[in-house]
Short mmCIF file of C-alpha atoms in Angstrom, two decimals:
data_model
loop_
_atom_site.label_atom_id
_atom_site.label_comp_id
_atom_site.label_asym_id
_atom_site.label_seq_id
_atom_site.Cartn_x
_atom_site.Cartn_y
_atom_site.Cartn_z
CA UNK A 168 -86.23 40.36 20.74
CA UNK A 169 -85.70 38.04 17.77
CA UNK A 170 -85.78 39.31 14.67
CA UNK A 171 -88.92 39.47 12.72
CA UNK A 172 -89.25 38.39 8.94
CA UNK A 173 -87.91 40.90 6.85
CA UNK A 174 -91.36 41.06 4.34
CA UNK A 175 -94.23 39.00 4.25
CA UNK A 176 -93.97 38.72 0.45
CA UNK A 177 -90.61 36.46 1.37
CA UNK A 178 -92.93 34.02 3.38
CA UNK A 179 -95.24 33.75 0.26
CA UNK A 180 -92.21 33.50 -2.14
CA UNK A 181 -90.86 30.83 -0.14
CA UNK A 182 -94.02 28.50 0.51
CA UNK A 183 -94.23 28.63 -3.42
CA UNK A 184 -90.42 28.00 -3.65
CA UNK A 185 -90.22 25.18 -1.46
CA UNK A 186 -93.32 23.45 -2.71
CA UNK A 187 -92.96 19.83 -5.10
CA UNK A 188 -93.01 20.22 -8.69
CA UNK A 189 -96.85 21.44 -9.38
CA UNK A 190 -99.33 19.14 -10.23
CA UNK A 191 -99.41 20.42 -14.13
CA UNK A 192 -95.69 19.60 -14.72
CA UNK A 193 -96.56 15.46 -13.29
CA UNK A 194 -99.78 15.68 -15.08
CA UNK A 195 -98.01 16.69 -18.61
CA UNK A 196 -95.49 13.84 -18.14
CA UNK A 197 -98.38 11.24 -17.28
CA UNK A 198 -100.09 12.29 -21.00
CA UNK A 199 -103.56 14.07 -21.18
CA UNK A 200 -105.40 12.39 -23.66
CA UNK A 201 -108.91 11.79 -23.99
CA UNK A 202 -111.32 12.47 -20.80
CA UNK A 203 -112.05 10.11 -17.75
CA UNK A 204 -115.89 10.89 -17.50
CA UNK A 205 -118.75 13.05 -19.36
CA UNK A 206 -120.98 14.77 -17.15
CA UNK A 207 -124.24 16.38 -19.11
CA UNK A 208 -122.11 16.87 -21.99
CA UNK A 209 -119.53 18.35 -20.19
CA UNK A 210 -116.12 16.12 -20.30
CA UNK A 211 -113.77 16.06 -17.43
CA UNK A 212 -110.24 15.85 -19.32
CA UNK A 213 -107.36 13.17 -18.43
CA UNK A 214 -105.27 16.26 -17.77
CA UNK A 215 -107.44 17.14 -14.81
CA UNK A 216 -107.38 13.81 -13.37
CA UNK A 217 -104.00 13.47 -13.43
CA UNK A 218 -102.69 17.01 -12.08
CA UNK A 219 -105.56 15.48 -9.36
CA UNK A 220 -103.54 12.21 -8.59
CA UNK A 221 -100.62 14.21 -8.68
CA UNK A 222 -101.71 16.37 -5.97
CA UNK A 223 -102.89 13.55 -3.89
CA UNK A 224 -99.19 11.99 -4.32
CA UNK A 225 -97.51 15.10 -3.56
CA UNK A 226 -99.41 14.93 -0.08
CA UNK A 227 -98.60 11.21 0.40
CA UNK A 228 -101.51 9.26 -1.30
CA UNK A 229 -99.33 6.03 -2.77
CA UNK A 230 -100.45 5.76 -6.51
CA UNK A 231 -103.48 2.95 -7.03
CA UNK A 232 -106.46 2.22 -9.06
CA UNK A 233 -107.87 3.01 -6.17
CA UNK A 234 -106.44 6.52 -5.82
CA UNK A 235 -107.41 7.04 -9.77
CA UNK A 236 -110.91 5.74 -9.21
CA UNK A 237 -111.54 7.76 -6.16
CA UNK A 238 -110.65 11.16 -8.18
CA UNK A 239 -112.27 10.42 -11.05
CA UNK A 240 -115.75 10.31 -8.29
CA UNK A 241 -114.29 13.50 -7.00
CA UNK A 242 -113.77 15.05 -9.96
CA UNK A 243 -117.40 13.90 -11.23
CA UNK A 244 -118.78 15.52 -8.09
CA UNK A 245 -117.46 18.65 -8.81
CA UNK A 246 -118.58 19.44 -11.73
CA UNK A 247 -121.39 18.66 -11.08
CA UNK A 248 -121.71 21.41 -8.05
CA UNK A 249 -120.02 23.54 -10.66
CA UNK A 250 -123.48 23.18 -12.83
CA UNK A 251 -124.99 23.82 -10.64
CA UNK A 252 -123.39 26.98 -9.09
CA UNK A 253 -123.76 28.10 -13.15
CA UNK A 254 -127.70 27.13 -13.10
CA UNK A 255 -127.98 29.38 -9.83
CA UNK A 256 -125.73 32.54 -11.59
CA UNK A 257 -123.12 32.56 -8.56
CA UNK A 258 -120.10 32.65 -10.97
CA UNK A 259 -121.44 36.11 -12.52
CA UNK A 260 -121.66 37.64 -8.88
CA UNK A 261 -118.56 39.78 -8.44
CA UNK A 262 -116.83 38.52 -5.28
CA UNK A 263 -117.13 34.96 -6.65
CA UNK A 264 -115.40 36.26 -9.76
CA UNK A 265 -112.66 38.04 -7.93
CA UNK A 266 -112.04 34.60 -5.93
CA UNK A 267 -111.76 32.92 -8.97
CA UNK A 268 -109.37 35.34 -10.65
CA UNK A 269 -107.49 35.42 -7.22
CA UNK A 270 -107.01 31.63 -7.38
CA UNK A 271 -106.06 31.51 -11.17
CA UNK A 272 -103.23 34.09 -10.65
CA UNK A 273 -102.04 31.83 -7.34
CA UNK A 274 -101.39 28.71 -10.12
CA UNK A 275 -99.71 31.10 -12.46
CA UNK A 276 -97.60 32.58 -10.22
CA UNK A 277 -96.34 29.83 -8.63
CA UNK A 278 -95.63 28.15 -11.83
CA UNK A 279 -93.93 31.24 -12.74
CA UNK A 280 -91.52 30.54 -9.63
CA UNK A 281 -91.41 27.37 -10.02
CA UNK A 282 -89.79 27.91 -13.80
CA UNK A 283 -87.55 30.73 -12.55
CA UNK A 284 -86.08 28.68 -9.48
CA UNK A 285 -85.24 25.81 -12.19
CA UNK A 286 -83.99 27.96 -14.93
CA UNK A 287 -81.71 30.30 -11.95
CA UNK A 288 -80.41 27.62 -9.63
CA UNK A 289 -78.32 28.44 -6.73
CA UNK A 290 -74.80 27.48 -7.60
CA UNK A 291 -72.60 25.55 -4.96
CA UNK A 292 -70.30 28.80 -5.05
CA UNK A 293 -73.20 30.74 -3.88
CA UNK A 294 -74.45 28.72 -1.49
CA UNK A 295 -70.90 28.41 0.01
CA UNK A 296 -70.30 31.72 0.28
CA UNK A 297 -73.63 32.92 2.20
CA UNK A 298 -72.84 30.42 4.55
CA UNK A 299 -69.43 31.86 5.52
CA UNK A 300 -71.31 35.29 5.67
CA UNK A 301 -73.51 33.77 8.41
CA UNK A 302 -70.85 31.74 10.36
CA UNK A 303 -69.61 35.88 10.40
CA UNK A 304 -72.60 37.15 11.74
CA UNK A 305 -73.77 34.39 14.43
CA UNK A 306 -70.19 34.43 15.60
CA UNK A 307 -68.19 32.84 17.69
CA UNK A 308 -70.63 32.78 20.86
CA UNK A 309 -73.54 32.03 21.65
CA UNK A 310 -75.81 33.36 25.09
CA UNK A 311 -78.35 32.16 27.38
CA UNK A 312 -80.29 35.46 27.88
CA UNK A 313 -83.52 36.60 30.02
CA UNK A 314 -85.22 40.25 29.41
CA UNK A 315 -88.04 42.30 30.62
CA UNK A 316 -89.67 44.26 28.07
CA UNK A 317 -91.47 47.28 29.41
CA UNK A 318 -93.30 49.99 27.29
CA UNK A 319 -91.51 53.11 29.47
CA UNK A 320 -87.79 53.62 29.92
CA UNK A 321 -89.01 55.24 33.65
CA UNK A 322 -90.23 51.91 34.24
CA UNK A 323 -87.13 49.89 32.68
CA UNK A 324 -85.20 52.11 35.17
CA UNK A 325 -87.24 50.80 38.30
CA UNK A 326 -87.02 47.51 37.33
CA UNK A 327 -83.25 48.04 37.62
CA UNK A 328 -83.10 49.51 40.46
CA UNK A 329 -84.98 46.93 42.09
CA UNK A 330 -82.35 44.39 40.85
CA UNK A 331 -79.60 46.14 42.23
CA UNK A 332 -81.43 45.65 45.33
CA UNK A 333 -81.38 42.09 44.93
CA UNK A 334 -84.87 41.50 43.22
CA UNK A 335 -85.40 38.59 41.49
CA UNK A 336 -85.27 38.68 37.35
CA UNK A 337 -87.99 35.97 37.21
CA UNK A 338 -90.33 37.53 39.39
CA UNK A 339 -90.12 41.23 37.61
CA UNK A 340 -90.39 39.44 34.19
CA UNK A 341 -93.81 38.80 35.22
CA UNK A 342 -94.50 42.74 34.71
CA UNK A 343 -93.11 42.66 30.96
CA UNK A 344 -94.97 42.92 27.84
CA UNK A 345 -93.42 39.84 25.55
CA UNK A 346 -95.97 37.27 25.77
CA UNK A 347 -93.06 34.75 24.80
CA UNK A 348 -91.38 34.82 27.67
CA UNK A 349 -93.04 36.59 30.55
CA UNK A 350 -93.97 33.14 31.98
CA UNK A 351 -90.61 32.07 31.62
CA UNK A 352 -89.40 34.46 33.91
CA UNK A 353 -88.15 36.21 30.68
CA UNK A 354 -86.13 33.49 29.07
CA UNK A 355 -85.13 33.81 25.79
CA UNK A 356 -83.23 30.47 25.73
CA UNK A 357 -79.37 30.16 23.79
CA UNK A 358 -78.64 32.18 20.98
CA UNK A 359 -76.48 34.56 18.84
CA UNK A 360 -76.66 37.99 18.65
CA UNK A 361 -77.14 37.46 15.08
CA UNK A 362 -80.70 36.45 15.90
CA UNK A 363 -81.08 39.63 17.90
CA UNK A 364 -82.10 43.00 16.41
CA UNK A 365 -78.76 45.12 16.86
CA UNK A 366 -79.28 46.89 19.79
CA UNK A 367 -80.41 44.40 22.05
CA UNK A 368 -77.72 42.16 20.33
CA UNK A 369 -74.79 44.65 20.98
CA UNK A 370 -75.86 44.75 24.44
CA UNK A 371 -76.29 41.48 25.48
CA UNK A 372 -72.34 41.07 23.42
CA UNK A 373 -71.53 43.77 26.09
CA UNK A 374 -72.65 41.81 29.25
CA UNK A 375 -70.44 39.45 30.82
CA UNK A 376 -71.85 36.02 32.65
CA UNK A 377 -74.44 36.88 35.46
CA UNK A 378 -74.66 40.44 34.81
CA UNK A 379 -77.89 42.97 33.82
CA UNK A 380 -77.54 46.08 31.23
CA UNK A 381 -78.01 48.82 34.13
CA UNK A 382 -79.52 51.42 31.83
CA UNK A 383 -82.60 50.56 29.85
CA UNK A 384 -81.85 48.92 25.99
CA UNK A 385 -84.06 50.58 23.56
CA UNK A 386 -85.72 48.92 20.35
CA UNK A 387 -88.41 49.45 18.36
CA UNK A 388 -90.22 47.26 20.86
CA UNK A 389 -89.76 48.96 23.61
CA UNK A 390 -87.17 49.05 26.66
CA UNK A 391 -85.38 46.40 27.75
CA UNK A 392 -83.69 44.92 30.39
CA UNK A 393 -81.78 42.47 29.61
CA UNK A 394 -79.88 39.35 31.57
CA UNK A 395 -76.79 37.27 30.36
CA UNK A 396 -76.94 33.93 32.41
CA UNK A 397 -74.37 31.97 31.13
CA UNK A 398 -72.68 31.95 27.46
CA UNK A 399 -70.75 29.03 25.76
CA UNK A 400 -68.72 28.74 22.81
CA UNK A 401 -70.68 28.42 19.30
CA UNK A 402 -70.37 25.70 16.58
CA UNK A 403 -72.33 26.37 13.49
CA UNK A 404 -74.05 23.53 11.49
CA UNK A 405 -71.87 21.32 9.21
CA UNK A 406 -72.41 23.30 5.48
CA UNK A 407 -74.15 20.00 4.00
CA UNK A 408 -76.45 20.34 7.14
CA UNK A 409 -78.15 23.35 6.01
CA UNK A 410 -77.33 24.01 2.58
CA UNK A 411 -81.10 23.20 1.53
CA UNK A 412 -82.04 25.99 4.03
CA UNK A 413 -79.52 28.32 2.24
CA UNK A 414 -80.31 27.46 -0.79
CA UNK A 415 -83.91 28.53 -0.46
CA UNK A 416 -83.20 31.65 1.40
CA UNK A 417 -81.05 32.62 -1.85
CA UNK A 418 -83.56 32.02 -4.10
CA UNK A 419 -86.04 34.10 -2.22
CA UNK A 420 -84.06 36.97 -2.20
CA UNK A 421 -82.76 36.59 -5.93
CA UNK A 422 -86.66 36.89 -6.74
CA UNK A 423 -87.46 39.48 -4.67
CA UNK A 424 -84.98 41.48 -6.45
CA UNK A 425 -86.10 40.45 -9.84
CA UNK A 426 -89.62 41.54 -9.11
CA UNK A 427 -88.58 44.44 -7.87
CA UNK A 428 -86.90 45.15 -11.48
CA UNK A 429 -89.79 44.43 -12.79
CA UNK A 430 -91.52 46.75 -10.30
CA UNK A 431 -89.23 49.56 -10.98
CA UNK A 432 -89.82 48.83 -15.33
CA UNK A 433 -93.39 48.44 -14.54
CA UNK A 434 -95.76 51.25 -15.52
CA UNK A 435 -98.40 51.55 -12.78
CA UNK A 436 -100.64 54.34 -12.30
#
């Protein structure tokens, strides 16, 4: 099976990593003066509008009077719900407030990532390096591989057994329990054994072209049995190729250990 994502806090860190500078930061270099509408006394600051039009841009909206006009109506609109949500009490009920908070600490922490990715860049060195550690651990081959995942190693073993006597793979893959490839007869399609977790990996490195693993591969899945089809020599991207890619997966984990220094310094009760 392919590996799964090493901690869902990484997919969060990098969805606020890989995001376009925030709103705010466009906003404070478009000026903030004045407001662009009152509504019952309330003003609606230029600093709103244009982390607004910002947004909008950062999703694809080309910048127009138009585009300014149309937020400034938006913006009027909302506060005006806003009053209104006030006038009814809502933002003193407690799971309202606790959305509210949620979605203020959302903005500050991704501006805090936002600031720490530009002040800790990845340096080409860096970048060069992890790349050379992966060319190391995809290696030099890659494999077109099939399995069938069962839940019981008695049943792994029948499955084999059945194969020795000249079963079809296809057929009994209909029996295992990954919904990714059951349909496919069990095909996994070409990869490394990088992208494996190491035990399935180190056996399918193990099989040689057209054979099965004839005792049952154990994971934290399951049991596997597992088929090499065919296997082909593997060229890894071009450095320049992927170096964004890298670049990003650096900075995740350079954060994750920085909050977890400030985890470890952290006084929580």
């Amino acid at each position: 099976m392919h590996n799964l994502s090493k901690l869902a806090g990484a997919l969060l860190l990098g969805a606020l990593i890989s995001l376009p500078a925030t709103a705010a930061e466009k906003a404070k270099s478009a000026g903030a003066a004045g407001a662009v509408a009152t509504v019952n006394g309330v003003a609606i600051s230029q600093t709103v509008a244009n982390a607004f039009v910002a947004e909008q841009q950062a999703q694809g909206a080309p910048d127009s009077p138009e585009l300014k006009k149309a937020v400034r109506e938006e913006l009027i609109r909302r506060e005006l719900l806003v009053q209104e949500a006030k006038k009814l009490g809502l933002d003193k009920k407690p799971d309202v407030a606790a959305q509210a908070d949620l979605a203020r600490q959302a903005i500050y922490i991704r501006a805090f990532v936002q600031d720490y990715v530009k002040k800790n860049p990845i340096s080409d060195e860096q970048a060069k390096a992890a790349y050379e550690r992966m060319k190391t651990q995809m290696g030099s081959t890659e494999y077109k591989v099939r399995h069938i995942l069962v839940e019981k190693e008695d049943d792994a073993k029948t499955i084999i057994v059945n194969l020795k006597k000249g079963a079809k793979f296809d057929e009994l893959a209909k029996q295992s329990k990954d919904p990714g490839s059951k349909e496919k007869g069990g095909d996994l399609g070409w990869s490394s054994t990088a992208n494996y977790v190491k035990p399935f990996g180190d056996a399918v490195a193990g099989l040689a072209k057209g054979k099965f693993t004839e005792t049952p591969v154990k994971t934290d899945f399951g049991y596997h049995v597992i088929l090499v089809e065919d296997s082909r020599p593997l060229t890894p991207p071009p450095f320049d190729q992927i170096k964004p890619q890298i670049n990003q997966r650096l900075q995740q984990e350079q954060l994750q250990r920085y909050v977890a220094e400030l985890q470890k310094k952290a006084k929580i009760d």
